[in-house]
CSV table of C-alpha atoms in Angstrom, one decimal:
chain,number,residue,atom,x,y,z
A,30,MET,CA,63.2,27.3,57.0
A,31,GLY,CA,62.6,29.6,59.5
A,32,HIS,CA,60.1,32.3,59.6
A,33,ARG,CA,60.7,33.7,56.0
A,34,GLY,CA,60.7,30.0,54.3
A,35,GLY,CA,57.1,29.5,56.4
A,36,ARG,CA,55.8,32.4,54.4
A,37,ARG,CA,57.0,31.0,51.2
A,38,LEU,CA,54.9,27.7,52.2
A,39,ASP,CA,52.1,29.7,52.5
A,40,SER,CA,51.5,30.4,49.2
A,41,LEU,CA,51.4,26.7,48.4
A,42,SER,CA,48.1,24.8,48.0
A,43,LEU,CA,47.4,22.2,50.5
A,44,LEU,CA,48.6,19.2,48.7
A,45,GLN,CA,51.9,21.1,47.7
A,46,ARG,CA,52.3,22.1,51.6
A,47,GLN,CA,51.6,18.4,52.7
A,48,MET,CA,53.8,17.2,50.4
A,49,VAL,CA,56.8,19.5,51.2
A,50,SER,CA,56.0,18.7,55.0
A,51,LEU,CA,56.0,14.9,54.6
A,52,ARG,CA,59.1,14.8,52.6
A,53,PHE,CA,61.5,17.7,53.9
A,54,TYR,CA,60.4,17.9,57.4
A,55,ALA,CA,59.0,14.4,58.1
A,56,ASP,CA,61.9,13.1,55.8
A,57,LEU,CA,59.4,10.4,54.7
A,58,PRO,CA,60.3,8.5,51.2
A,59,VAL,CA,58.0,9.4,48.2
A,60,ILE,CA,56.4,6.0,48.1
A,61,THR,CA,55.2,6.5,51.5
A,62,ILE,CA,53.8,10.1,50.9
A,63,ALA,CA,52.0,8.6,47.7
A,64,GLU,CA,50.1,6.2,49.9
A,65,ARG,CA,49.3,8.5,52.5
A,66,LEU,CA,48.1,11.1,50.2
A,67,GLU,CA,46.3,8.5,47.9
A,68,ILE,CA,48.0,9.5,45.0
A,69,PRO,CA,50.5,8.2,42.4
A,70,GLU,CA,54.0,7.9,43.4
A,71,GLY,CA,54.8,10.0,39.9
A,72,THR,CA,52.7,12.5,41.1
A,73,VAL,CA,54.3,13.0,44.2
A,74,LYS,CA,57.8,13.0,42.5
A,75,SER,CA,56.5,15.9,39.8
A,76,ARG,CA,54.8,17.8,41.8
A,77,LEU,CA,57.8,17.9,44.5
A,78,HIS,CA,60.2,18.7,41.7
A,79,SER,CA,57.9,21.6,40.3
A,80,THR,CA,57.0,22.9,44.0
A,81,VAL,CA,60.8,23.2,44.9
A,82,ALA,CA,61.8,24.7,41.6
A,83,ALA,CA,58.9,27.4,42.1
A,84,LEU,CA,60.2,28.0,45.7
A,85,ARG,CA,63.8,28.2,45.2
A,86,ARG,CA,62.8,30.9,42.1
A,87,ARG,CA,60.8,33.1,44.4
A,88,LEU,CA,63.7,32.9,47.1
A,89,GLN,CA,66.2,33.7,44.6
A,90,GLN,CA,63.8,36.6,43.4
A,91,LYS,CA,63.9,37.8,47.0
A,92,GLU,CA,67.4,37.4,47.2
A,93,VAL,CA,66.9,34.8,50.5
A,94,ILE,CA,69.3,32.0,48.9
């Protein structure tokens, strides 16, 4: 994500950063993330979806993407 993307991640909660890092940087499957964070798989899926959507909107507003 580069430097600009890293600053966008700073605006996320700790749990959101953990999920994004485990999913997209460590390339772990959702079930593994759920197990590691001790939260339901559905929670990981829904929070990843909403987090990625929010990041996408922010980046589009800043005309980064």
